[in-house]
Amino acid sequence: MKQTIKQFIQFGIVGAINTFSSWVVYYPLVFFKVDYILATTLAYFISSIIGYFLNKIWVFKSKEKKAKSLFRYYVVYISSYFLNIGC
């Protein structure tokens, strides 16, 4: 049970880092008149790489093969990307 709570907190921290890294990429691009969809795409891509590795190494300490976990991670991440663009 303690491990689950620890992972939940770590997962939340990774989410906060992802959000912050997205903003760090997105807002300067928009400031310099880059199209907001392109800025969002670049921000999502960069933050997804950060999030993938932080979750894999720090939160879940996964030993799963990279290709399999990367595929599953991006299925979810791309879904949230389209939801974000749609909203």
PDB file of N, CA and C in Angstrom:
ATOM      1  N   MET A   1       0.816  -1.192   0.000  1.00  0.00           N
ATOM      2  CA  MET A   1       0.000   0.000   0.000  1.00  0.00           C
ATOM      3  C   MET A   1       0.866   1.264   0.000  1.00  0.00           C
ATOM      4  N   LYS A   2       1.950   1.274   0.802  1.00  0.00           N
ATOM      5  CA  LYS A   2       2.839   2.428   0.838  1.00  0.00           C
ATOM      6  C   LYS A   2       3.468   2.676  -0.538  1.00  0.00           C
ATOM      7  N   GLN A   3       3.818   1.590  -1.225  1.00  0.00           N
ATOM      8  CA  GLN A   3       4.423   1.710  -2.555  1.00  0.00           C
ATOM      9  C   GLN A   3       3.446   2.346  -3.534  1.00  0.00           C
ATOM     10  N   THR A   4       2.172   1.986  -3.459  1.00  0.00           N
ATOM     11  CA  THR A   4       1.148   2.541  -4.338  1.00  0.00           C
ATOM     12  C   THR A   4       0.990   4.039  -4.107  1.00  0.00           C
ATOM     13  N   ILE A   5       0.977   4.444  -2.853  1.00  0.00           N
ATOM     14  CA  ILE A   5       0.848   5.873  -2.531  1.00  0.00           C
ATOM     15  C   ILE A   5       2.084   6.624  -3.021  1.00  0.00           C
ATOM     16  N   LYS A   6       3.254   6.033  -2.817  1.00  0.00           N
ATOM     17  CA  LYS A   6       4.502   6.647  -3.280  1.00  0.00           C
ATOM     18  C   LYS A   6       4.474   6.820  -4.798  1.00  0.00           C
ATOM     19  N   GLN A   7       4.060   5.776  -5.528  1.00  0.00           N
ATOM     20  CA  GLN A   7       3.977   5.865  -6.984  1.00  0.00           C
ATOM     21  C   GLN A   7       2.960   6.911  -7.419  1.00  0.00           C
ATOM     22  N   PHE A   8       1.853   6.999  -6.726  1.00  0.00           N
ATOM     23  CA  PHE A   8       0.828   7.983  -7.051  1.00  0.00           C
ATOM     24  C   PHE A   8       1.384   9.399  -6.921  1.00  0.00           C
ATOM     25  N   ILE A   9       2.111   9.650  -5.853  1.00  0.00           N
ATOM     26  CA  ILE A   9       2.712  10.972  -5.650  1.00  0.00           C
ATOM     27  C   ILE A   9       3.773  11.247  -6.710  1.00  0.00           C
ATOM     28  N   GLN A  10       4.609  10.259  -6.987  1.00  0.00           N
ATOM     29  CA  GLN A  10       5.638  10.428  -8.024  1.00  0.00           C
ATOM     30  C   GLN A  10       5.003  10.670  -9.389  1.00  0.00           C
ATOM     31  N   PHE A  11       3.934   9.961  -9.685  1.00  0.00           N
ATOM     32  CA  PHE A  11       3.223  10.131 -10.954  1.00  0.00           C
ATOM     33  C   PHE A  11       2.675  11.558 -11.061  1.00  0.00           C
ATOM     34  N   GLY A  12       2.156  12.081  -9.971  1.00  0.00           N
ATOM     35  CA  GLY A  12       1.678  13.459  -9.946  1.00  0.00           C
ATOM     36  C   GLY A  12       2.800  14.461 -10.169  1.00  0.00           C
ATOM     37  N   ILE A  13       3.960  14.192  -9.579  1.00  0.00           N
ATOM     38  CA  ILE A  13       5.119  15.070  -9.776  1.00  0.00           C
ATOM     39  C   ILE A  13       5.553  15.050 -11.237  1.00  0.00           C
ATOM     40  N   VAL A  14       5.572  13.871 -11.841  1.00  0.00           N
ATOM     41  CA  VAL A  14       5.920  13.765 -13.263  1.00  0.00           C
ATOM     42  C   VAL A  14       4.901  14.533 -14.108  1.00  0.00           C
ATOM     43  N   GLY A  15       3.632  14.448 -13.759  1.00  0.00           N
ATOM     44  CA  GLY A  15       2.604  15.207 -14.467  1.00  0.00           C
ATOM     45  C   GLY A  15       2.838  16.703 -14.370  1.00  0.00           C
ATOM     46  N   ALA A  16       3.237  17.166 -13.188  1.00  0.00           N
ATOM     47  CA  ALA A  16       3.538  18.591 -13.003  1.00  0.00           C
ATOM     48  C   ALA A  16       4.763  18.995 -13.827  1.00  0.00           C
ATOM     49  N   ILE A  17       5.769  18.151 -13.855  1.00  0.00           N
ATOM     50  CA  ILE A  17       6.961  18.430 -14.664  1.00  0.00           C
ATOM     51  C   ILE A  17       6.584  18.481 -16.140  1.00  0.00           C
ATOM     52  N   ASN A  18       5.736  17.558 -16.584  1.00  0.00           N
ATOM     53  CA  ASN A  18       5.278  17.563 -17.979  1.00  0.00           C
ATOM     54  C   ASN A  18       4.531  18.838 -18.315  1.00  0.00           C
ATOM     55  N   THR A  19       3.643  19.256 -17.421  1.00  0.00           N
ATOM     56  CA  THR A  19       2.873  20.472 -17.654  1.00  0.00           C
ATOM     57  C   THR A  19       3.807  21.672 -17.743  1.00  0.00           C
ATOM     58  N   PHE A  20       4.732  21.766 -16.820  1.00  0.00           N
ATOM     59  CA  PHE A  20       5.684  22.879 -16.823  1.00  0.00           C
ATOM     60  C   PHE A  20       6.538  22.868 -18.085  1.00  0.00           C
ATOM     61  N   SER A  21       7.035  21.696 -18.482  1.00  0.00           N
ATOM     62  CA  SER A  21       7.869  21.628 -19.683  1.00  0.00           C
ATOM     63  C   SER A  21       7.070  21.978 -20.935  1.00  0.00           C
ATOM     64  N   SER A  22       5.796  21.628 -20.957  1.00  0.00           N
ATOM     65  CA  SER A  22       4.941  22.024 -22.080  1.00  0.00           C
ATOM     66  C   SER A  22       4.815  23.537 -22.162  1.00  0.00           C
ATOM     67  N   TRP A  23       4.598  24.165 -21.025  1.00  0.00           N
ATOM     68  CA  TRP A  23       4.480  25.633 -21.000  1.00  0.00           C
ATOM     69  C   TRP A  23       5.776  26.303 -21.442  1.00  0.00           C
ATOM     70  N   VAL A  24       6.904  25.748 -20.993  1.00  0.00           N
ATOM     71  CA  VAL A  24       8.207  26.321 -21.344  1.00  0.00           C
ATOM     72  C   VAL A  24       8.434  26.284 -22.850  1.00  0.00           C
ATOM     73  N   VAL A  25       7.900  25.302 -23.517  1.00  0.00           N
ATOM     74  CA  VAL A  25       8.023  25.203 -24.969  1.00  0.00           C
ATOM     75  C   VAL A  25       6.922  26.014 -25.660  1.00  0.00           C
ATOM     76  N   TYR A  26       5.692  25.853 -25.202  1.00  0.00           N
ATOM     77  CA  TYR A  26       4.532  26.434 -25.883  1.00  0.00           C
ATOM     78  C   TYR A  26       4.524  27.969 -25.885  1.00  0.00           C
ATOM     79  N   TYR A  27       4.648  28.584 -24.729  1.00  0.00           N
ATOM     80  CA  TYR A  27       4.479  30.032 -24.641  1.00  0.00           C
ATOM     81  C   TYR A  27       5.531  30.833 -25.412  1.00  0.00           C
ATOM     82  N   PRO A  28       6.799  30.468 -25.378  1.00  0.00           N
ATOM     83  CA  PRO A  28       7.744  31.215 -26.223  1.00  0.00           C
ATOM     84  C   PRO A  28       7.439  31.068 -27.721  1.00  0.00           C
ATOM     85  N   LEU A  29       7.011  29.879 -28.125  1.00  0.00           N
ATOM     86  CA  LEU A  29       6.680  29.691 -29.542  1.00  0.00           C
ATOM     87  C   LEU A  29       5.504  30.574 -29.942  1.00  0.00           C
ATOM     88  N   VAL A  30       4.469  30.607 -29.135  1.00  0.00           N
ATOM     89  CA  VAL A  30       3.307  31.445 -29.428  1.00  0.00           C
ATOM     90  C   VAL A  30       3.700  32.927 -29.389  1.00  0.00           C
ATOM     91  N   PHE A  31       4.559  33.289 -28.448  1.00  0.00           N
ATOM     92  CA  PHE A  31       5.033  34.668 -28.359  1.00  0.00           C
ATOM     93  C   PHE A  31       5.715  35.091 -29.661  1.00  0.00           C
ATOM     94  N   PHE A  32       6.466  34.170 -30.261  1.00  0.00           N
ATOM     95  CA  PHE A  32       7.163  34.460 -31.518  1.00  0.00           C
ATOM     96  C   PHE A  32       6.313  34.131 -32.741  1.00  0.00           C
ATOM     97  N   LYS A  33       4.999  34.083 -32.548  1.00  0.00           N
ATOM     98  CA  LYS A  33       4.007  33.980 -33.626  1.00  0.00           C
ATOM     99  C   LYS A  33       4.006  32.646 -34.362  1.00  0.00           C
ATOM    100  N   VAL A  34       4.439  31.586 -33.694  1.00  0.00           N
ATOM    101  CA  VAL A  34       4.306  30.250 -34.268  1.00  0.00           C
ATOM    102  C   VAL A  34       2.847  29.837 -34.089  1.00  0.00           C
ATOM    103  N   ASP A  35       2.264  29.196 -35.089  1.00  0.00           N
ATOM    104  CA  ASP A  35       0.881  28.733 -35.023  1.00  0.00           C
ATOM    105  C   ASP A  35       0.663  27.914 -33.750  1.00  0.00           C
ATOM    106  N   TYR A  36      -0.456  28.149 -33.095  1.00  0.00           N
ATOM    107  CA  TYR A  36      -0.696  27.499 -31.802  1.00  0.00           C
ATOM    108  C   TYR A  36      -0.786  25.969 -31.915  1.00  0.00           C
ATOM    109  N   ILE A  37      -1.255  25.455 -33.039  1.00  0.00           N
ATOM    110  CA  ILE A  37      -1.323  23.990 -33.188  1.00  0.00           C
ATOM    111  C   ILE A  37       0.079  23.410 -33.315  1.00  0.00           C
ATOM    112  N   LEU A  38       0.938  24.059 -34.068  1.00  0.00           N
ATOM    113  CA  LEU A  38       2.326  23.607 -34.168  1.00  0.00           C
ATOM    114  C   LEU A  38       3.029  23.733 -32.817  1.00  0.00           C
ATOM    115  N   ALA A  39       2.784  24.834 -32.119  1.00  0.00           N
ATOM    116  CA  ALA A  39       3.384  25.028 -30.793  1.00  0.00           C
ATOM    117  C   ALA A  39       2.907  23.943 -29.820  1.00  0.00           C
ATOM    118  N   THR A  40       1.624  23.634 -29.871  1.00  0.00           N
ATOM    119  CA  THR A  40       1.074  22.584 -29.010  1.00  0.00           C
ATOM    120  C   THR A  40       1.687  21.227 -29.357  1.00  0.00           C
ATOM    121  N   THR A  41       1.823  20.950 -30.637  1.00  0.00           N
ATOM    122  CA  THR A  41       2.400  19.677 -31.084  1.00  0.00           C
ATOM    123  C   THR A  41       3.834  19.531 -30.592  1.00  0.00           C
ATOM    124  N   LEU A  42       4.634  20.572 -30.758  1.00  0.00           N
ATOM    125  CA  LEU A  42       6.026  20.517 -30.300  1.00  0.00           C
ATOM    126  C   LEU A  42       6.100  20.382 -28.783  1.00  0.00           C
ATOM    127  N   ALA A  43       5.258  21.126 -28.077  1.00  0.00           N
ATOM    128  CA  ALA A  43       5.249  21.043 -26.611  1.00  0.00           C
ATOM    129  C   ALA A  43       4.851  19.646 -26.148  1.00  0.00           C
ATOM    130  N   TYR A  44       3.836  19.065 -26.774  1.00  0.00           N
ATOM    131  CA  TYR A  44       3.413  17.705 -26.421  1.00  0.00           C
ATOM    132  C   TYR A  44       4.530  16.703 -26.692  1.00  0.00           C
ATOM    133  N   PHE A  45       5.168  16.832 -27.836  1.00  0.00           N
ATOM    134  CA  PHE A  45       6.214  15.888 -28.206  1.00  0.00           C
ATOM    135  C   PHE A  45       7.369  15.928 -27.205  1.00  0.00           C
ATOM    136  N   ILE A  46       7.832  17.114 -26.888  1.00  0.00           N
ATOM    137  CA  ILE A  46       8.964  17.246 -25.969  1.00  0.00           C
ATOM    138  C   ILE A  46       8.586  16.778 -24.565  1.00  0.00           C
ATOM    139  N   SER A  47       7.416  17.203 -24.083  1.00  0.00           N
ATOM    140  CA  SER A  47       7.025  16.797 -22.733  1.00  0.00           C
ATOM    141  C   SER A  47       6.720  15.296 -22.662  1.00  0.00           C
ATOM    142  N   SER A  48       6.283  14.720 -23.772  1.00  0.00           N
ATOM    143  CA  SER A  48       6.017  13.276 -23.764  1.00  0.00           C
ATOM    144  C   SER A  48       7.298  12.463 -23.613  1.00  0.00           C
ATOM    145  N   ILE A  49       8.361  12.928 -24.219  1.00  0.00           N
ATOM    146  CA  ILE A  49       9.653  12.235 -24.070  1.00  0.00           C
ATOM    147  C   ILE A  49      10.114  12.312 -22.617  1.00  0.00           C
ATOM    148  N   ILE A  50      10.019  13.506 -22.049  1.00  0.00           N
ATOM    149  CA  ILE A  50      10.397  13.680 -20.643  1.00  0.00           C
ATOM    150  C   ILE A  50       9.539  12.789 -19.749  1.00  0.00           C
ATOM    151  N   GLY A  51       8.227  12.825 -19.964  1.00  0.00           N
ATOM    152  CA  GLY A  51       7.307  12.038 -19.150  1.00  0.00           C
ATOM    153  C   GLY A  51       7.531  10.541 -19.279  1.00  0.00           C
ATOM    154  N   TYR A  52       7.779  10.086 -20.494  1.00  0.00           N
ATOM    155  CA  TYR A  52       8.004   8.655 -20.704  1.00  0.00           C
ATOM    156  C   TYR A  52       9.185   8.161 -19.869  1.00  0.00           C
ATOM    157  N   PHE A  53      10.299   8.844 -19.986  1.00  0.00           N
ATOM    158  CA  PHE A  53      11.495   8.377 -19.288  1.00  0.00           C
ATOM    159  C   PHE A  53      11.381   8.548 -17.773  1.00  0.00           C
ATOM    160  N   LEU A  54      10.791   9.646 -17.311  1.00  0.00           N
ATOM    161  CA  LEU A  54      10.615   9.808 -15.865  1.00  0.00           C
ATOM    162  C   LEU A  54       9.691   8.730 -15.294  1.00  0.00           C
ATOM    163  N   ASN A  55       8.597   8.457 -15.985  1.00  0.00           N
ATOM    164  CA  ASN A  55       7.689   7.414 -15.513  1.00  0.00           C
ATOM    165  C   ASN A  55       8.328   6.038 -15.555  1.00  0.00           C
ATOM    166  N   LYS A  56       9.013   5.737 -16.638  1.00  0.00           N
ATOM    167  CA  LYS A  56       9.614   4.411 -16.807  1.00  0.00           C
ATOM    168  C   LYS A  56      10.719   4.165 -15.784  1.00  0.00           C
ATOM    169  N   ILE A  57      11.570   5.161 -15.588  1.00  0.00           N
ATOM    170  CA  ILE A  57      12.739   4.967 -14.732  1.00  0.00           C
ATOM    171  C   ILE A  57      12.447   5.269 -13.270  1.00  0.00           C
ATOM    172  N   TRP A  58      11.766   6.389 -12.992  1.00  0.00           N
ATOM    173  CA  TRP A  58      11.623   6.844 -11.608  1.00  0.00           C
ATOM    174  C   TRP A  58      10.344   6.328 -10.940  1.00  0.00           C
ATOM    175  N   VAL A  59       9.211   6.424 -11.628  1.00  0.00           N
ATOM    176  CA  VAL A  59       7.937   6.077 -10.986  1.00  0.00           C
ATOM    177  C   VAL A  59       7.733   4.565 -10.946  1.00  0.00           C
ATOM    178  N   PHE A  60       7.777   3.932 -12.101  1.00  0.00           N
ATOM    179  CA  PHE A  60       7.415   2.512 -12.176  1.00  0.00           C
ATOM    180  C   PHE A  60       8.611   1.568 -12.210  1.00  0.00           C
ATOM    181  N   LYS A  61       9.801   2.114 -12.431  1.00  0.00           N
ATOM    182  CA  LYS A  61      11.017   1.303 -12.487  1.00  0.00           C
ATOM    183  C   LYS A  61      10.814   0.079 -13.379  1.00  0.00           C
ATOM    184  N   SER A  62      10.264   0.343 -14.549  1.00  0.00           N
ATOM    185  CA  SER A  62       9.856  -0.710 -15.470  1.00  0.00           C
ATOM    186  C   SER A  62      11.046  -1.360 -16.159  1.00  0.00           C
ATOM    187  N   LYS A  63      10.977  -2.663 -16.270  1.00  0.00           N
ATOM    188  CA  LYS A  63      11.985  -3.432 -17.005  1.00  0.00           C
ATOM    189  C   LYS A  63      11.392  -3.939 -18.328  1.00  0.00           C
ATOM    190  N   GLU A  64      10.161  -3.522 -18.609  1.00  0.00           N
ATOM    191  CA  GLU A  64       9.476  -3.937 -19.834  1.00  0.00           C
ATOM    192  C   GLU A  64      10.264  -3.455 -21.051  1.00  0.00           C
ATOM    193  N   LYS A  65      10.179  -4.213 -22.133  1.00  0.00           N
ATOM    194  CA  LYS A  65      10.880  -3.830 -23.351  1.00  0.00           C
ATOM    195  C   LYS A  65      10.428  -2.446 -23.797  1.00  0.00           C
ATOM    196  N   LYS A  66      11.394  -1.648 -24.216  1.00  0.00           N
ATOM    197  CA  LYS A  66      11.128  -0.256 -24.549  1.00  0.00           C
ATOM    198  C   LYS A  66      10.089  -0.111 -25.653  1.00  0.00           C
ATOM    199  N   ALA A  67      10.151  -0.923 -26.680  1.00  0.00           N
ATOM    200  CA  ALA A  67       9.226  -0.787 -27.807  1.00  0.00           C
ATOM    201  C   ALA A  67       7.779  -0.999 -27.375  1.00  0.00           C
ATOM    202  N   LYS A  68       7.540  -1.995 -26.549  1.00  0.00           N
ATOM    203  CA  LYS A  68       6.183  -2.297 -26.100  1.00  0.00           C
ATOM    204  C   LYS A  68       5.645  -1.188 -25.194  1.00  0.00           C
ATOM    205  N   SER A  69       6.444  -0.762 -24.234  1.00  0.00           N
ATOM    206  CA  SER A  69       5.974   0.276 -23.314  1.00  0.00           C
ATOM    207  C   SER A  69       5.839   1.619 -24.029  1.00  0.00           C
ATOM    208  N   LEU A  70       6.729   1.890 -24.969  1.00  0.00           N
ATOM    209  CA  LEU A  70       6.663   3.143 -25.729  1.00  0.00           C
ATOM    210  C   LEU A  70       5.399   3.188 -26.575  1.00  0.00           C
ATOM    211  N   PHE A  71       5.041   2.087 -27.195  1.00  0.00           N
ATOM    212  CA  PHE A  71       3.819   2.029 -27.996  1.00  0.00           C
ATOM    213  C   PHE A  71       2.594   2.309 -27.128  1.00  0.00           C
ATOM    214  N   ARG A  72       2.491   1.636 -26.001  1.00  0.00           N
ATOM    215  CA  ARG A  72       1.340   1.831 -25.117  1.00  0.00           C
ATOM    216  C   ARG A  72       1.293   3.258 -24.583  1.00  0.00           C
ATOM    217  N   TYR A  73       2.426   3.792 -24.229  1.00  0.00           N
ATOM    218  CA  TYR A  73       2.498   5.159 -23.715  1.00  0.00           C
ATOM    219  C   TYR A  73       1.994   6.147 -24.757  1.00  0.00           C
ATOM    220  N   TYR A  74       2.436   5.993 -26.004  1.00  0.00           N
ATOM    221  CA  TYR A  74       2.046   6.936 -27.044  1.00  0.00           C
ATOM    222  C   TYR A  74       0.611   6.764 -27.519  1.00  0.00           C
ATOM    223  N   VAL A  75       0.049   5.594 -27.383  1.00  0.00           N
ATOM    224  CA  VAL A  75      -1.385   5.442 -27.694  1.00  0.00           C
ATOM    225  C   VAL A  75      -2.194   6.352 -26.776  1.00  0.00           C
ATOM    226  N   VAL A  76      -1.874   6.344 -25.511  1.00  0.00           N
ATOM    227  CA  VAL A  76      -2.576   7.197 -24.549  1.00  0.00           C
ATOM    228  C   VAL A  76      -2.219   8.661 -24.770  1.00  0.00           C
ATOM    229  N   TYR A  77      -0.962   8.956 -24.978  1.00  0.00           N
ATOM    230  CA  TYR A  77      -0.520  10.341 -25.124  1.00  0.00           C
ATOM    231  C   TYR A  77      -1.094  10.990 -26.377  1.00  0.00           C
ATOM    232  N   ILE A  78      -1.144  10.250 -27.477  1.00  0.00           N
ATOM    233  CA  ILE A  78      -1.708  10.804 -28.716  1.00  0.00           C
ATOM    234  C   ILE A  78      -3.203  11.037 -28.557  1.00  0.00           C
ATOM    235  N   SER A  79      -3.871  10.165 -27.831  1.00  0.00           N
ATOM    236  CA  SER A  79      -5.297  10.376 -27.560  1.00  0.00           C
ATOM    237  C   SER A  79      -5.511  11.680 -26.803  1.00  0.00           C
ATOM    238  N   SER A  80      -4.704  11.935 -25.799  1.00  0.00           N
ATOM    239  CA  SER A  80      -4.851  13.179 -25.036  1.00  0.00           C
ATOM    240  C   SER A  80      -4.455  14.388 -25.877  1.00  0.00           C
ATOM    241  N   TYR A  81      -3.525  14.223 -26.796  1.00  0.00           N
ATOM    242  CA  TYR A  81      -3.129  15.308 -27.709  1.00  0.00           C
ATOM    243  C   TYR A  81      -4.336  15.737 -28.546  1.00  0.00           C
ATOM    244  N   PHE A  82      -5.017  14.780 -29.156  1.00  0.00           N
ATOM    245  CA  PHE A  82      -6.175  15.128 -30.002  1.00  0.00           C
ATOM    246  C   PHE A  82      -7.310  15.699 -29.179  1.00  0.00           C
ATOM    247  N   LEU A  83      -7.475  15.230 -27.970  1.00  0.00           N
ATOM    248  CA  LEU A  83      -8.483  15.813 -27.095  1.00  0.00           C
ATOM    249  C   LEU A  83      -8.141  17.271 -26.778  1.00  0.00           C
ATOM    250  N   ASN A  84      -6.877  17.525 -26.526  1.00  0.00           N
ATOM    251  CA  ASN A  84      -6.420  18.883 -26.240  1.00  0.00           C
ATOM    252  C   ASN A  84      -6.619  19.790 -27.456  1.00  0.00           C
ATOM    253  N   ILE A  85      -6.240  19.335 -28.623  1.00  0.00           N
ATOM    254  CA  ILE A  85      -6.411  20.134 -29.851  1.00  0.00           C
ATOM    255  C   ILE A  85      -7.900  20.370 -30.122  1.00  0.00           C
ATOM    256  N   GLY A  86      -8.713  19.363 -29.897  1.00  0.00           N
ATOM    257  CA  GLY A  86     -10.147  19.494 -30.123  1.00  0.00           C
ATOM    258  C   GLY A  86     -10.817  20.501 -29.202  1.00  0.00           C
ATOM    259  N   CYS A  87     -10.303  20.561 -27.973  1.00  0.00           N
ATOM    260  CA  CYS A  87     -10.901  21.523 -27.027  1.00  0.00           C
ATOM    261  C   CYS A  87     -10.397  22.907 -27.303  1.00  0.00           C
TER     262      CYS A  87
END
